[in-house]
Amino acid sequence: MPPVTRKILIVEDDSSTAAYLAKGLAETGYAVETCADGRDGLFLASEGIFDLIIADRMLPGLNGLAMLGAIRAAGVSTPTLVLSALGTVDDRIDGLNAGADDYLVKPFSFAELTARIDAIFRRVDRGATEGQPTRLSVGDLEIDLLARTVARQGKPISLGAREFNLLEYLARHAGQVVTRTMMLEKIWNYHFDPGSNVVDVHIGRLRRKLEDGFPAPILHTVRGAGYRLSVEP
């Protein structure tokens, strides 16, 4: 399976700067979404689907630092890089204290921007690896992430690569509803709905393997919303 494309949200009210960033980052291999208003940025960022937020400091509706403060207050820890023409030491300190992971002063070179983005993702990946569990369990279901094996009540369950990735994603969100869109983006790397039932087909196969021969269901359909991996109905 190819690596999942990182998603970047750009919150920038200058249309030429936003277009420049979006084009350059898309060419670098990122999936990019843009908006021009701090309130819209807060709404999108609060969904928690982005891997990085790049935000101008001076924005209509809600300024960049206020937006960032609200994002952090909501418990969203998505790394954020602030762009601003305000470049004094105090300005940079204010940005970092507001919750920014980095602060880049305008005008900037695109090469420096991408270097800073790479540095942020290296820190994120390093932290994720260090704090990453090697096993996941949901009720009597055990998943070994290193050996990539699955067992329920001690009985091995054979899964294909895609099925394992899907189960791992569901298990990392155990007890939560995982939508079809979330699975398309994270497992299939689709940033649009292809109009097929690929998710439903894989969920059906996975459910049969997880539940056939076992007394209780563990993969539940939440009608009109998505799917949930849990011991509770």
PDB file of C-alpha atoms in Angstrom:
ATOM      1  CA  MET A   1       0.000   0.000   0.000  1.00  0.00           C
ATOM      2  CA  PRO A   2       1.478   3.410  -0.905  1.00  0.00           C
ATOM      3  CA  PRO A   3       2.043   5.909   1.909  1.00  0.00           C
ATOM      4  CA  VAL A   4      -0.960   8.027   2.793  1.00  0.00           C
ATOM      5  CA  THR A   5      -0.723  11.546   1.408  1.00  0.00           C
ATOM      6  CA  ARG A   6      -0.378  14.209   4.109  1.00  0.00           C
ATOM      7  CA  LYS A   7      -3.213  16.724   4.193  1.00  0.00           C
ATOM      8  CA  ILE A   8      -2.438  20.407   4.678  1.00  0.00           C
ATOM      9  CA  LEU A   9      -4.928  23.157   5.432  1.00  0.00           C
ATOM     10  CA  ILE A  10      -3.894  26.649   4.275  1.00  0.00           C
ATOM     11  CA  VAL A  11      -5.710  29.552   5.943  1.00  0.00           C
ATOM     12  CA  GLU A  12      -4.671  32.636   3.958  1.00  0.00           C
ATOM     13  CA  ASP A  13      -6.780  35.595   2.850  1.00  0.00           C
ATOM     14  CA  ASP A  14      -4.370  36.813   0.169  1.00  0.00           C
ATOM     15  CA  SER A  15      -5.550  34.897  -2.877  1.00  0.00           C
ATOM     16  CA  SER A  16      -2.234  35.054  -4.757  1.00  0.00           C
ATOM     17  CA  THR A  17      -0.281  33.772  -1.741  1.00  0.00           C
ATOM     18  CA  ALA A  18      -2.829  31.030  -1.120  1.00  0.00           C
ATOM     19  CA  ALA A  19      -2.710  29.927  -4.764  1.00  0.00           C
ATOM     20  CA  TYR A  20       1.102  29.997  -4.743  1.00  0.00           C
ATOM     21  CA  LEU A  21       1.253  27.839  -1.607  1.00  0.00           C
ATOM     22  CA  ALA A  22      -1.436  25.430  -2.757  1.00  0.00           C
ATOM     23  CA  LYS A  23       0.171  24.897  -6.164  1.00  0.00           C
ATOM     24  CA  GLY A  24       3.671  24.421  -4.768  1.00  0.00           C
ATOM     25  CA  LEU A  25       2.634  22.064  -1.977  1.00  0.00           C
ATOM     26  CA  ALA A  26       0.403  20.028  -4.301  1.00  0.00           C
ATOM     27  CA  GLU A  27       3.345  19.630  -6.688  1.00  0.00           C
ATOM     28  CA  THR A  28       5.441  18.489  -3.718  1.00  0.00           C
ATOM     29  CA  GLY A  29       2.936  15.695  -3.101  1.00  0.00           C
ATOM     30  CA  TYR A  30       0.618  17.051  -0.422  1.00  0.00           C
ATOM     31  CA  ALA A  31      -3.172  17.124  -0.509  1.00  0.00           C
ATOM     32  CA  VAL A  32      -4.108  20.765   0.033  1.00  0.00           C
ATOM     33  CA  GLU A  33      -7.278  22.572   1.058  1.00  0.00           C
ATOM     34  CA  THR A  34      -7.526  26.348   1.391  1.00  0.00           C
ATOM     35  CA  CYS A  35      -9.801  28.880   3.018  1.00  0.00           C
ATOM     36  CA  ALA A  36      -9.557  32.649   3.431  1.00  0.00           C
ATOM     37  CA  ASP A  37     -11.254  33.318   6.761  1.00  0.00           C
ATOM     38  CA  GLY A  38     -10.227  32.576  10.332  1.00  0.00           C
ATOM     39  CA  ARG A  39     -13.662  31.292  11.302  1.00  0.00           C
ATOM     40  CA  ASP A  40     -13.739  28.930   8.337  1.00  0.00           C
ATOM     41  CA  GLY A  41     -10.220  27.838   9.250  1.00  0.00           C
ATOM     42  CA  LEU A  42     -11.315  27.058  12.802  1.00  0.00           C
ATOM     43  CA  PHE A  43     -14.275  25.032  11.536  1.00  0.00           C
ATOM     44  CA  LEU A  44     -12.145  22.987   9.134  1.00  0.00           C
ATOM     45  CA  ALA A  45      -9.249  22.524  11.553  1.00  0.00           C
ATOM     46  CA  SER A  46     -11.595  21.336  14.289  1.00  0.00           C
ATOM     47  CA  GLU A  47     -12.544  18.335  12.156  1.00  0.00           C
ATOM     48  CA  GLY A  48      -9.091  16.927  12.958  1.00  0.00           C
ATOM     49  CA  ILE A  49      -8.538  15.517   9.463  1.00  0.00           C
ATOM     50  CA  PHE A  50      -5.449  17.569   8.569  1.00  0.00           C
ATOM     51  CA  ASP A  51      -1.821  16.676   9.214  1.00  0.00           C
ATOM     52  CA  LEU A  52      -0.657  20.317   9.191  1.00  0.00           C
ATOM     53  CA  ILE A  53      -2.215  23.783   9.301  1.00  0.00           C
ATOM     54  CA  ILE A  54      -0.479  26.748   7.669  1.00  0.00           C
ATOM     55  CA  ALA A  55      -2.141  29.965   8.815  1.00  0.00           C
ATOM     56  CA  ASP A  56      -1.620  33.634   8.156  1.00  0.00           C
ATOM     57  CA  ARG A  57      -1.661  35.747  11.293  1.00  0.00           C
ATOM     58  CA  MET A  58      -3.806  38.593   9.948  1.00  0.00           C
ATOM     59  CA  LEU A  59      -7.118  37.049   8.847  1.00  0.00           C
ATOM     60  CA  PRO A  60     -10.683  38.309   8.470  1.00  0.00           C
ATOM     61  CA  GLY A  61     -13.349  36.911  10.764  1.00  0.00           C
ATOM     62  CA  LEU A  62     -10.873  35.649  13.341  1.00  0.00           C
ATOM     63  CA  ASN A  63      -7.174  36.443  13.434  1.00  0.00           C
ATOM     64  CA  GLY A  64      -4.694  33.621  13.102  1.00  0.00           C
ATOM     65  CA  LEU A  65      -3.565  33.527  16.727  1.00  0.00           C
ATOM     66  CA  ALA A  66      -7.138  33.628  18.046  1.00  0.00           C
ATOM     67  CA  MET A  67      -8.003  30.824  15.627  1.00  0.00           C
ATOM     68  CA  LEU A  68      -5.025  28.815  16.818  1.00  0.00           C
ATOM     69  CA  GLY A  69      -5.925  29.379  20.462  1.00  0.00           C
ATOM     70  CA  ALA A  70      -9.463  28.141  19.813  1.00  0.00           C
ATOM     71  CA  ILE A  71      -8.129  25.083  17.976  1.00  0.00           C
ATOM     72  CA  ARG A  72      -5.884  24.191  20.908  1.00  0.00           C
ATOM     73  CA  ALA A  73      -8.680  24.856  23.416  1.00  0.00           C
ATOM     74  CA  ALA A  74     -10.820  22.378  21.484  1.00  0.00           C
ATOM     75  CA  GLY A  75      -8.149  19.719  22.013  1.00  0.00           C
ATOM     76  CA  VAL A  76      -6.961  19.615  18.411  1.00  0.00           C
ATOM     77  CA  SER A  77      -3.191  19.069  18.389  1.00  0.00           C
ATOM     78  CA  THR A  78      -2.611  19.327  14.619  1.00  0.00           C
ATOM     79  CA  PRO A  79       0.825  20.906  14.021  1.00  0.00           C
ATOM     80  CA  THR A  80       0.542  24.530  12.910  1.00  0.00           C
ATOM     81  CA  LEU A  81       2.928  26.823  11.086  1.00  0.00           C
ATOM     82  CA  VAL A  82       2.122  30.530  11.288  1.00  0.00           C
ATOM     83  CA  LEU A  83       2.966  32.816   8.353  1.00  0.00           C
ATOM     84  CA  SER A  84       3.115  36.523   9.061  1.00  0.00           C
ATOM     85  CA  ALA A  85       4.590  39.820   7.972  1.00  0.00           C
ATOM     86  CA  LEU A  86       4.887  40.578  11.695  1.00  0.00           C
ATOM     87  CA  GLY A  87       8.415  39.436  12.350  1.00  0.00           C
ATOM     88  CA  THR A  88       9.778  40.964  15.544  1.00  0.00           C
ATOM     89  CA  VAL A  89      11.026  38.696  18.317  1.00  0.00           C
ATOM     90  CA  ASP A  90       7.932  39.524  20.358  1.00  0.00           C
ATOM     91  CA  ASP A  91       5.675  38.692  17.394  1.00  0.00           C
ATOM     92  CA  ARG A  92       7.301  35.290  16.983  1.00  0.00           C
ATOM     93  CA  ILE A  93       7.117  34.599  20.710  1.00  0.00           C
ATOM     94  CA  ASP A  94       3.414  35.493  20.700  1.00  0.00           C
ATOM     95  CA  GLY A  95       2.817  33.050  17.869  1.00  0.00           C
ATOM     96  CA  LEU A  96       4.663  30.206  19.542  1.00  0.00           C
ATOM     97  CA  ASN A  97       2.979  30.889  22.884  1.00  0.00           C
ATOM     98  CA  ALA A  98      -0.403  30.762  21.151  1.00  0.00           C
ATOM     99  CA  GLY A  99       0.315  27.156  20.188  1.00  0.00           C
ATOM    100  CA  ALA A 100       2.165  27.389  16.872  1.00  0.00           C
ATOM    101  CA  ASP A 101       4.795  24.754  16.182  1.00  0.00           C
ATOM    102  CA  ASP A 102       6.754  27.117  13.934  1.00  0.00           C
ATOM    103  CA  TYR A 103       6.617  30.729  12.780  1.00  0.00           C
ATOM    104  CA  LEU A 104       7.815  31.911   9.378  1.00  0.00           C
ATOM    105  CA  VAL A 105       8.093  35.580   8.490  1.00  0.00           C
ATOM    106  CA  LYS A 106       6.892  36.936   5.132  1.00  0.00           C
ATOM    107  CA  PRO A 107       8.368  37.249   2.588  1.00  0.00           C
ATOM    108  CA  PHE A 108       9.766  33.719   2.671  1.00  0.00           C
ATOM    109  CA  SER A 109      11.323  31.295   0.229  1.00  0.00           C
ATOM    110  CA  PHE A 110       9.331  28.242  -0.741  1.00  0.00           C
ATOM    111  CA  ALA A 111      12.422  26.092  -0.108  1.00  0.00           C
ATOM    112  CA  GLU A 112      12.563  27.272   3.498  1.00  0.00           C
ATOM    113  CA  LEU A 113       8.841  26.655   3.921  1.00  0.00           C
ATOM    114  CA  THR A 114       9.122  23.063   2.718  1.00  0.00           C
ATOM    115  CA  ALA A 115      12.205  22.508   4.895  1.00  0.00           C
ATOM    116  CA  ARG A 116      10.252  23.682   7.933  1.00  0.00           C
ATOM    117  CA  ILE A 117       7.294  21.473   6.986  1.00  0.00           C
ATOM    118  CA  ASP A 118       9.639  18.494   6.658  1.00  0.00           C
ATOM    119  CA  ALA A 119      11.116  19.275  10.087  1.00  0.00           C
ATOM    120  CA  ILE A 120       7.641  19.428  11.654  1.00  0.00           C
ATOM    121  CA  PHE A 121       6.671  16.074  10.154  1.00  0.00           C
ATOM    122  CA  ARG A 122       9.957  14.495  11.301  1.00  0.00           C
ATOM    123  CA  ARG A 123       9.178  15.565  14.868  1.00  0.00           C
ATOM    124  CA  VAL A 124       5.616  14.280  14.557  1.00  0.00           C
ATOM    125  CA  ASP A 125       6.740  10.936  13.133  1.00  0.00           C
ATOM    126  CA  ARG A 126       9.454  10.542  15.755  1.00  0.00           C
ATOM    127  CA  GLY A 127       6.997  11.267  18.552  1.00  0.00           C
ATOM    128  CA  ALA A 128       4.407   8.926  17.074  1.00  0.00           C
ATOM    129  CA  THR A 129       6.933   6.114  16.777  1.00  0.00           C
ATOM    130  CA  GLU A 130       8.206   6.554  20.314  1.00  0.00           C
ATOM    131  CA  GLY A 131       4.722   6.610  21.798  1.00  0.00           C
ATOM    132  CA  GLN A 132       3.149   4.054  19.484  1.00  0.00           C
ATOM    133  CA  PRO A 133       1.710   0.878  21.010  1.00  0.00           C
ATOM    134  CA  THR A 134       2.778  -2.350  19.362  1.00  0.00           C
ATOM    135  CA  ARG A 135      -0.488  -4.075  20.216  1.00  0.00           C
ATOM    136  CA  LEU A 136      -4.130  -3.048  20.099  1.00  0.00           C
ATOM    137  CA  SER A 137      -7.012  -4.860  21.771  1.00  0.00           C
ATOM    138  CA  VAL A 138     -10.760  -4.441  21.549  1.00  0.00           C
ATOM    139  CA  GLY A 139     -12.577  -6.859  23.823  1.00  0.00           C
ATOM    140  CA  ASP A 140     -11.301 -10.340  22.952  1.00  0.00           C
ATOM    141  CA  LEU A 141      -9.744  -9.128  19.698  1.00  0.00           C
ATOM    142  CA  GLU A 142      -5.938  -8.778  19.734  1.00  0.00           C
ATOM    143  CA  ILE A 143      -3.899  -7.043  17.026  1.00  0.00           C
ATOM    144  CA  ASP A 144      -0.102  -7.278  16.886  1.00  0.00           C
ATOM    145  CA  LEU A 145       1.030  -4.291  14.840  1.00  0.00           C
ATOM    146  CA  LEU A 146       4.637  -5.456  14.463  1.00  0.00           C
ATOM    147  CA  ALA A 147       3.903  -9.026  13.437  1.00  0.00           C
ATOM    148  CA  ARG A 148       0.722  -7.860  11.650  1.00  0.00           C
ATOM    149  CA  THR A 149      -1.286 -10.726  13.116  1.00  0.00           C
ATOM    150  CA  VAL A 150      -4.841 -10.807  14.450  1.00  0.00           C
ATOM    151  CA  ALA A 151      -6.492 -13.181  16.879  1.00  0.00           C
ATOM    152  CA  ARG A 152      -9.849 -13.371  18.600  1.00  0.00           C
ATOM    153  CA  GLN A 153     -10.230 -15.453  21.732  1.00  0.00           C
ATOM    154  CA  GLY A 154      -6.736 -16.691  20.934  1.00  0.00           C
ATOM    155  CA  LYS A 155      -7.770 -18.004  17.505  1.00  0.00           C
ATOM    156  CA  PRO A 156      -5.716 -16.603  14.580  1.00  0.00           C
ATOM    157  CA  ILE A 157      -7.604 -14.654  11.914  1.00  0.00           C
ATOM    158  CA  SER A 158      -6.015 -14.364   8.477  1.00  0.00           C
ATOM    159  CA  LEU A 159      -6.360 -10.911   6.892  1.00  0.00           C
ATOM    160  CA  GLY A 160      -5.108  -9.414   3.668  1.00  0.00           C
ATOM    161  CA  ALA A 161      -2.972  -6.276   3.755  1.00  0.00           C
ATOM    162  CA  ARG A 162      -5.876  -3.913   3.060  1.00  0.00           C
ATOM    163  CA  GLU A 163      -8.093  -5.668   5.588  1.00  0.00           C
ATOM    164  CA  PHE A 164      -5.387  -5.392   8.230  1.00  0.00           C
ATOM    165  CA  ASN A 165      -4.912  -1.674   7.554  1.00  0.00           C
ATOM    166  CA  LEU A 166      -8.659  -1.151   7.771  1.00  0.00           C
ATOM    167  CA  LEU A 167      -8.903  -3.083  11.040  1.00  0.00           C
ATOM    168  CA  GLU A 168      -5.966  -1.185  12.521  1.00  0.00           C
ATOM    169  CA  TYR A 169      -7.624   2.126  11.668  1.00  0.00           C
ATOM    170  CA  LEU A 170     -10.914   1.020  13.216  1.00  0.00           C
ATOM    171  CA  ALA A 171      -9.108  -0.260  16.311  1.00  0.00           C
ATOM    172  CA  ARG A 172      -7.251   3.010  16.789  1.00  0.00           C
ATOM    173  CA  HIS A 173     -10.699   4.622  16.884  1.00  0.00           C
ATOM    174  CA  ALA A 174     -12.331   1.860  18.909  1.00  0.00           C
ATOM    175  CA  GLY A 175     -15.705   2.852  20.283  1.00  0.00           C
ATOM    176  CA  GLN A 176     -15.946   5.770  17.848  1.00  0.00           C
ATOM    177  CA  VAL A 177     -17.912   6.020  14.633  1.00  0.00           C
ATOM    178  CA  VAL A 178     -15.581   5.922  11.623  1.00  0.00           C
ATOM    179  CA  THR A 179     -17.207   7.354   8.536  1.00  0.00           C
ATOM    180  CA  ARG A 180     -16.959   6.042   4.998  1.00  0.00           C
ATOM    181  CA  THR A 181     -15.169   9.264   3.967  1.00  0.00           C
ATOM    182  CA  MET A 182     -12.561   8.836   6.703  1.00  0.00           C
ATOM    183  CA  MET A 183     -11.807   5.305   5.542  1.00  0.00           C
ATOM    184  CA  LEU A 184     -11.615   6.321   1.890  1.00  0.00           C
ATOM    185  CA  GLU A 185      -9.065   9.008   2.748  1.00  0.00           C
ATOM    186  CA  LYS A 186      -6.929   7.070   5.220  1.00  0.00           C
ATOM    187  CA  ILE A 187      -6.989   3.577   3.734  1.00  0.00           C
ATOM    188  CA  TRP A 188      -7.518   4.142   0.017  1.00  0.00           C
ATOM    189  CA  ASN A 189      -5.997   7.619  -0.200  1.00  0.00           C
ATOM    190  CA  TYR A 190      -9.083   8.900  -2.023  1.00  0.00           C
ATOM    191  CA  HIS A 191      -9.761  12.569  -1.447  1.00  0.00           C
ATOM    192  CA  PHE A 192     -13.098  12.256  -3.203  1.00  0.00           C
ATOM    193  CA  ASP A 193     -15.924   9.736  -3.221  1.00  0.00           C
ATOM    194  CA  PRO A 194     -15.342   7.431  -6.205  1.00  0.00           C
ATOM    195  CA  GLY A 195     -19.015   6.477  -6.127  1.00  0.00           C
ATOM    196  CA  SER A 196     -18.296   2.796  -5.520  1.00  0.00           C
ATOM    197  CA  ASN A 197     -19.026   0.479  -2.607  1.00  0.00           C
ATOM    198  CA  VAL A 198     -15.370  -0.376  -2.018  1.00  0.00           C
ATOM    199  CA  VAL A 199     -15.621   0.428   1.709  1.00  0.00           C
ATOM    200  CA  ASP A 200     -18.784  -1.613   2.209  1.00  0.00           C
ATOM    201  CA  VAL A 201     -17.310  -4.618   0.394  1.00  0.00           C
ATOM    202  CA  HIS A 202     -14.161  -4.613   2.520  1.00  0.00           C
ATOM    203  CA  ILE A 203     -16.129  -4.038   5.717  1.00  0.00           C
ATOM    204  CA  GLY A 204     -18.357  -7.002   4.834  1.00  0.00           C
ATOM    205  CA  ARG A 205     -15.364  -9.293   4.297  1.00  0.00           C
ATOM    206  CA  LEU A 206     -13.676  -8.060   7.448  1.00  0.00           C
ATOM    207  CA  ARG A 207     -16.838  -8.513   9.520  1.00  0.00           C
ATOM    208  CA  ARG A 208     -17.236 -12.125   8.383  1.00  0.00           C
ATOM    209  CA  LYS A 209     -13.656 -12.929   9.357  1.00  0.00           C
ATOM    210  CA  LEU A 210     -13.964 -11.220  12.744  1.00  0.00           C
ATOM    211  CA  GLU A 211     -17.382 -12.591  13.690  1.00  0.00           C
ATOM    212  CA  ASP A 212     -18.026 -15.960  12.010  1.00  0.00           C
ATOM    213  CA  GLY A 213     -17.739 -18.649  14.674  1.00  0.00           C
ATOM    214  CA  PHE A 214     -17.664 -16.165  17.549  1.00  0.00           C
ATOM    215  CA  PRO A 215     -20.603 -15.544  19.882  1.00  0.00           C
ATOM    216  CA  ALA A 216     -20.727 -11.731  19.838  1.00  0.00           C
ATOM    217  CA  PRO A 217     -20.515  -9.130  17.057  1.00  0.00           C
ATOM    218  CA  ILE A 218     -17.658  -6.650  17.244  1.00  0.00           C
ATOM    219  CA  LEU A 219     -17.895  -4.589  14.029  1.00  0.00           C
ATOM    220  CA  HIS A 220     -21.113  -2.595  14.062  1.00  0.00           C
ATOM    221  CA  THR A 221     -22.892  -0.591  11.377  1.00  0.00           C
ATOM    222  CA  VAL A 222     -24.080   2.809  12.586  1.00  0.00           C
ATOM    223  CA  ARG A 223     -26.879   3.515  10.158  1.00  0.00           C
ATOM    224  CA  GLY A 224     -26.398   6.727   8.204  1.00  0.00           C
ATOM    225  CA  ALA A 225     -23.046   7.422   9.855  1.00  0.00           C
ATOM    226  CA  GLY A 226     -20.429   4.705   9.403  1.00  0.00           C
ATOM    227  CA  TYR A 227     -18.934   1.812  11.368  1.00  0.00           C
ATOM    228  CA  ARG A 228     -17.724   1.234  14.910  1.00  0.00           C
ATOM    229  CA  LEU A 229     -15.401  -1.424  16.314  1.00  0.00           C
ATOM    230  CA  SER A 230     -16.501  -2.168  19.874  1.00  0.00           C
ATOM    231  CA  VAL A 231     -17.786  -4.865  22.190  1.00  0.00           C
ATOM    232  CA  GLU A 232     -20.921  -2.785  22.769  1.00  0.00           C
ATOM    233  CA  PRO A 233     -23.759  -2.883  20.204  1.00  0.00           C
TER     234      PRO A 233
END
